[in-house]
PDB file of C-alpha atoms in Angstrom:
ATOM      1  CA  UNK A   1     143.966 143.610 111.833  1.00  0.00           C
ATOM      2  CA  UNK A   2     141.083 143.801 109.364  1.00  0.00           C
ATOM      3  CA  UNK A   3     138.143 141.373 109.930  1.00  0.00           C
ATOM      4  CA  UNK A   4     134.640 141.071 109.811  1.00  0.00           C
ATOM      5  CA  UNK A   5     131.620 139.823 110.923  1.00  0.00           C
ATOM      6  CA  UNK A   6     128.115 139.217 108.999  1.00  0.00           C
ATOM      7  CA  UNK A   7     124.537 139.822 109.670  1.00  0.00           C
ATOM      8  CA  UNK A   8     122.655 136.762 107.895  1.00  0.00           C
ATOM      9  CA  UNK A   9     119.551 138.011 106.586  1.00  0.00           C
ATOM     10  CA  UNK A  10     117.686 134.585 106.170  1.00  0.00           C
ATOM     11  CA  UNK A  11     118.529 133.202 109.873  1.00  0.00           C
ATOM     12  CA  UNK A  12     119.095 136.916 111.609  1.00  0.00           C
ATOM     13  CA  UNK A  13     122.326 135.837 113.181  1.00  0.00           C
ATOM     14  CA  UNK A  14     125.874 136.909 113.081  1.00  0.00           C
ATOM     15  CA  UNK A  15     128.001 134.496 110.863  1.00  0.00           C
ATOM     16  CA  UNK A  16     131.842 134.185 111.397  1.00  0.00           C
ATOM     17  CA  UNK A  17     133.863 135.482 107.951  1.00  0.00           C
ATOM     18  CA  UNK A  18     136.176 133.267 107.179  1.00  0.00           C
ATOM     19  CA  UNK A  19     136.739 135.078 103.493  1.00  0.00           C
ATOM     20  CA  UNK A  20     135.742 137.345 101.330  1.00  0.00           C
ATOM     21  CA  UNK A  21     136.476 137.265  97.390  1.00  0.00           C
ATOM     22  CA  UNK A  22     135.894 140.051  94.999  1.00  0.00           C
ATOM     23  CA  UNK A  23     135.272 140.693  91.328  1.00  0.00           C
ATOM     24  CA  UNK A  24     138.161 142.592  89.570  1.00  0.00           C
ATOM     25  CA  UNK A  25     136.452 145.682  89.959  1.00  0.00           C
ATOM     26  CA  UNK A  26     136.481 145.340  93.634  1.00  0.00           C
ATOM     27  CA  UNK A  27     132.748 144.686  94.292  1.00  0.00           C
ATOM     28  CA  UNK A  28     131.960 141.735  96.525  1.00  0.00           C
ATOM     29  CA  UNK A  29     131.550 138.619  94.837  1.00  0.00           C
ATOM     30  CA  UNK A  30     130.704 136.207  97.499  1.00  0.00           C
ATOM     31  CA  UNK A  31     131.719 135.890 101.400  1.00  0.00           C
ATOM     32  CA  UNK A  32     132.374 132.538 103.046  1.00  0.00           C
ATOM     33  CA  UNK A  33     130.912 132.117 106.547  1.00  0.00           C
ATOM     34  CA  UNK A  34     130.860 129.685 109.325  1.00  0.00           C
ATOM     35  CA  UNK A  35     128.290 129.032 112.013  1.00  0.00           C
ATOM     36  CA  UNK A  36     126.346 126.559 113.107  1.00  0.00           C
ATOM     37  CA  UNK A  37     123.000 127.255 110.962  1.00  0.00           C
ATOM     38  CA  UNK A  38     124.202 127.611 107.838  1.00  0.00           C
ATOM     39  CA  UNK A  39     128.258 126.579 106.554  1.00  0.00           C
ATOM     40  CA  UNK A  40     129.514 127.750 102.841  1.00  0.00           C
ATOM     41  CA  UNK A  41     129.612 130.989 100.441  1.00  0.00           C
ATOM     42  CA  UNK A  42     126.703 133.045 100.667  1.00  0.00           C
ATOM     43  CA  UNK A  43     126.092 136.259  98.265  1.00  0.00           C
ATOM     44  CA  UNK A  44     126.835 139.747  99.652  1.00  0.00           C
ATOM     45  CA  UNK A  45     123.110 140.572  99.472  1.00  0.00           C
ATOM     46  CA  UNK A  46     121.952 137.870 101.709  1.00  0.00           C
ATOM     47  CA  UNK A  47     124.542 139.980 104.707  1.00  0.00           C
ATOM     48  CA  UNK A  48     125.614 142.932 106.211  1.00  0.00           C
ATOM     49  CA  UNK A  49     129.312 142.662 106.463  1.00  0.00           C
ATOM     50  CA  UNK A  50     130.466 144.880 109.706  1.00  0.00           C
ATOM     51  CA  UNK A  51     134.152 145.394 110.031  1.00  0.00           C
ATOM     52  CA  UNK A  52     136.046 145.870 113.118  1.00  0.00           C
ATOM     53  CA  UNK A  53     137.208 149.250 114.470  1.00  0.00           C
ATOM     54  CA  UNK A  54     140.332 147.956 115.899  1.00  0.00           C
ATOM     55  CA  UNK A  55     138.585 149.259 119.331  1.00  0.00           C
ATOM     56  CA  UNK A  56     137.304 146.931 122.271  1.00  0.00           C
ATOM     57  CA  UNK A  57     135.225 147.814 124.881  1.00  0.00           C
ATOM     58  CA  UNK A  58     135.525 147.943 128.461  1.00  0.00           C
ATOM     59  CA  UNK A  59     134.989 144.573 128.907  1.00  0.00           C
ATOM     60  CA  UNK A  60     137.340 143.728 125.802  1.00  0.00           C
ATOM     61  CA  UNK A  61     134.788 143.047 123.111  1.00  0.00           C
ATOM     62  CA  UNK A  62     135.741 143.695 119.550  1.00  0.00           C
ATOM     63  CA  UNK A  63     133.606 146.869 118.704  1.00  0.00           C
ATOM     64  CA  UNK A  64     132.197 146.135 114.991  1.00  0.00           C
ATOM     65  CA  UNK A  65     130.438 149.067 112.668  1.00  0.00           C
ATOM     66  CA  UNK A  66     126.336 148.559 113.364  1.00  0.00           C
ATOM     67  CA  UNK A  67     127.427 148.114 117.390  1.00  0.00           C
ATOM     68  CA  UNK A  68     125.361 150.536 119.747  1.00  0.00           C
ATOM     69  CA  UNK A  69     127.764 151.645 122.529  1.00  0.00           C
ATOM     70  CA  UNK A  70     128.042 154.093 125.759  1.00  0.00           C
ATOM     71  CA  UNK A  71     129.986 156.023 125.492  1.00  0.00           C
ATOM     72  CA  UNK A  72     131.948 158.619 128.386  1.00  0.00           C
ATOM     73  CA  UNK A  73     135.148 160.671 128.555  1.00  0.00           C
ATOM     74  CA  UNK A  74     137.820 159.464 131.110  1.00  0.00           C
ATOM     75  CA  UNK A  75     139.349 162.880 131.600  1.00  0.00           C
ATOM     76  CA  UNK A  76     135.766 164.833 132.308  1.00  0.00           C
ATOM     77  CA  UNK A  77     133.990 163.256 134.582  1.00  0.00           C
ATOM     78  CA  UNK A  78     131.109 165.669 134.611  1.00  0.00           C
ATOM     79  CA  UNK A  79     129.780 164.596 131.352  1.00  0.00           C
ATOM     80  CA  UNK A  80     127.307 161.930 131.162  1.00  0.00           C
ATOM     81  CA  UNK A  81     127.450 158.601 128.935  1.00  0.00           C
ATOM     82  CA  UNK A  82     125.608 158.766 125.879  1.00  0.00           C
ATOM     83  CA  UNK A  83     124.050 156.580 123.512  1.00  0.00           C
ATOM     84  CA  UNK A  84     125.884 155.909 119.770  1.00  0.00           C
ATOM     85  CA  UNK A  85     125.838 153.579 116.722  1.00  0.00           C
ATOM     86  CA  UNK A  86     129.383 153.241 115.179  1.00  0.00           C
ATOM     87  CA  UNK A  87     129.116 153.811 111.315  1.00  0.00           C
ATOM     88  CA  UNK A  88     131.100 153.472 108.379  1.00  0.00           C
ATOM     89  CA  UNK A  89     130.651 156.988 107.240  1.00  0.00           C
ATOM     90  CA  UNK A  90     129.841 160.688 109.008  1.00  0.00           C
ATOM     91  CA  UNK A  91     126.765 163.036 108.269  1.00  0.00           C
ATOM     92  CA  UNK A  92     128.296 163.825 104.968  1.00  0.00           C
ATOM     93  CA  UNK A  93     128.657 161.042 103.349  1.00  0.00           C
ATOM     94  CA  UNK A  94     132.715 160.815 104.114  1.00  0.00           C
ATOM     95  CA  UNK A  95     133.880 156.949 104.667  1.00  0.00           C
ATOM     96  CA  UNK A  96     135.656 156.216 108.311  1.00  0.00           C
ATOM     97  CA  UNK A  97     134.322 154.640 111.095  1.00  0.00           C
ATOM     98  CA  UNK A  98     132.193 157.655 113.016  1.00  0.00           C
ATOM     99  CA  UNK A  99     129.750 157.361 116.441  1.00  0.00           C
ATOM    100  CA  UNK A 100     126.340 158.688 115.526  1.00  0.00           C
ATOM    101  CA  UNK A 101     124.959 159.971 118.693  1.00  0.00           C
ATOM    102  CA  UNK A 102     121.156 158.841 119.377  1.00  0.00           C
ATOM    103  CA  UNK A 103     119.906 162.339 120.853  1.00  0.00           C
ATOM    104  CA  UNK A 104     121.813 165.535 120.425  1.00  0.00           C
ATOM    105  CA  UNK A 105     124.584 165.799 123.477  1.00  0.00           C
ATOM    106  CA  UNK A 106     127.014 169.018 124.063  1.00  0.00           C
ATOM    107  CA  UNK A 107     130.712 166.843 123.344  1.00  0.00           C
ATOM    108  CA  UNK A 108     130.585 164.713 120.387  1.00  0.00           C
ATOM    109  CA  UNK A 109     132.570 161.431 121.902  1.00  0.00           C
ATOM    110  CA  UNK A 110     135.963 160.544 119.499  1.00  0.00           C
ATOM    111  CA  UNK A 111     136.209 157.139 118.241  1.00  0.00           C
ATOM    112  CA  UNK A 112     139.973 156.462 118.938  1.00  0.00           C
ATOM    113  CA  UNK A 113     141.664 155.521 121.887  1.00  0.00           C
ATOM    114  CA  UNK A 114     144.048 158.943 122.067  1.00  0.00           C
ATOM    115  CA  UNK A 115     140.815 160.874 122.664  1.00  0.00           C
ATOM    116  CA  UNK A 116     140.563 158.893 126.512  1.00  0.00           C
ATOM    117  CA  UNK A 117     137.179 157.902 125.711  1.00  0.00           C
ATOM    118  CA  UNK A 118     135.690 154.720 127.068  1.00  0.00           C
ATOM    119  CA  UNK A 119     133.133 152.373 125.192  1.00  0.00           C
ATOM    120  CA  UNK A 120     130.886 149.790 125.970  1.00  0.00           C
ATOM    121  CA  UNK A 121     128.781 147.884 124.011  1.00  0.00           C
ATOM    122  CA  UNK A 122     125.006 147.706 124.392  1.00  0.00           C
ATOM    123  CA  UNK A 123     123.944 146.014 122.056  1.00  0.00           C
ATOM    124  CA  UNK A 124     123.719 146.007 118.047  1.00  0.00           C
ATOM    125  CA  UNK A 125     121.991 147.775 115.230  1.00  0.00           C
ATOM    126  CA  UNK A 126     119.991 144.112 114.230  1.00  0.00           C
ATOM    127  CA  UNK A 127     118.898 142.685 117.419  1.00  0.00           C
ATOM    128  CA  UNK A 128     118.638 145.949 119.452  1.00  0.00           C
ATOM    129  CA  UNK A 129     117.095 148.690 117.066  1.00  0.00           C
ATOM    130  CA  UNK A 130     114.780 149.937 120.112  1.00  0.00           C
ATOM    131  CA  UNK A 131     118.657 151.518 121.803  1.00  0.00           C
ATOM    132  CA  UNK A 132     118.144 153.608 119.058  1.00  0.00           C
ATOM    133  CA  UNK A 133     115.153 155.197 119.358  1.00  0.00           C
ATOM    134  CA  UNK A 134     115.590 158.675 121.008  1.00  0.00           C
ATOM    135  CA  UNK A 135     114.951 158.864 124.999  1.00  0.00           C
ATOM    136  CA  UNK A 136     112.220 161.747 125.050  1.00  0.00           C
TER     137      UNK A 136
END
């Protein structure tokens, strides 16, 4: 299933999508959000849309692009959780949805479910920049 949610610039708050409607040449033309701050169509640069990954978490929360999640291998123990932002494209500019470890860490974690990796989310890229600062 392909949703969405929004970051809403003016109130810093996630907004529900409830649509999205495009110009013909497939730019954004305005997104329709609910919530209880603010109800209507708001302009793409007023939010950050995030779309889901199709993943939840361990404790079965949709994991959304700009999420900040541990992340740890069932099948080697050994290896220690690490720290990632899910993003909507890798180090080279290729679209997907890609973790971006924090600090460097020997086994880059898969984002699918056939890799056995387990997620959980810590927090998000808008309220909870300060997971992303490196551990030194």
């Amino acid at each position: 299933m392909i949703k969405f949610r929004a970051w809403d610039k003016k109130t810093s708050s996630y907004r529900k999508v409830l649509g999205i409607e495009f110009y013909p040449d497939g730019q954004i033309k305005k997104v329709k959000v609910g919530g209880l701050q603010r109800k209507g169509t708001i302009t793409p640069d007023q939010l950050v849309l995030e779309q889901f990954t199709g993943l939840k978490d361990v404790n079965g929360r949709d994991i959304y692009i700009g999420d900040i999640v541990s992340a740890w291998s069932d099948v080697d123990k050994s290896v220690s959780p690490t720290i990632n932002e899910i993003v909507s494209e890798n180090f080279g500019g290729e679209p997907g949805v890609f973790l971006r470890p924090v600090r460097a860490h020997l086994l880059e974690p898969c984002l699918h479910e056939s890799c056995r990796n387990q997620f959980e989310i810590m927090g998000n890229v808008h309220e909870n920049p300060e997971l992303l600062e490196e551990n030194k």
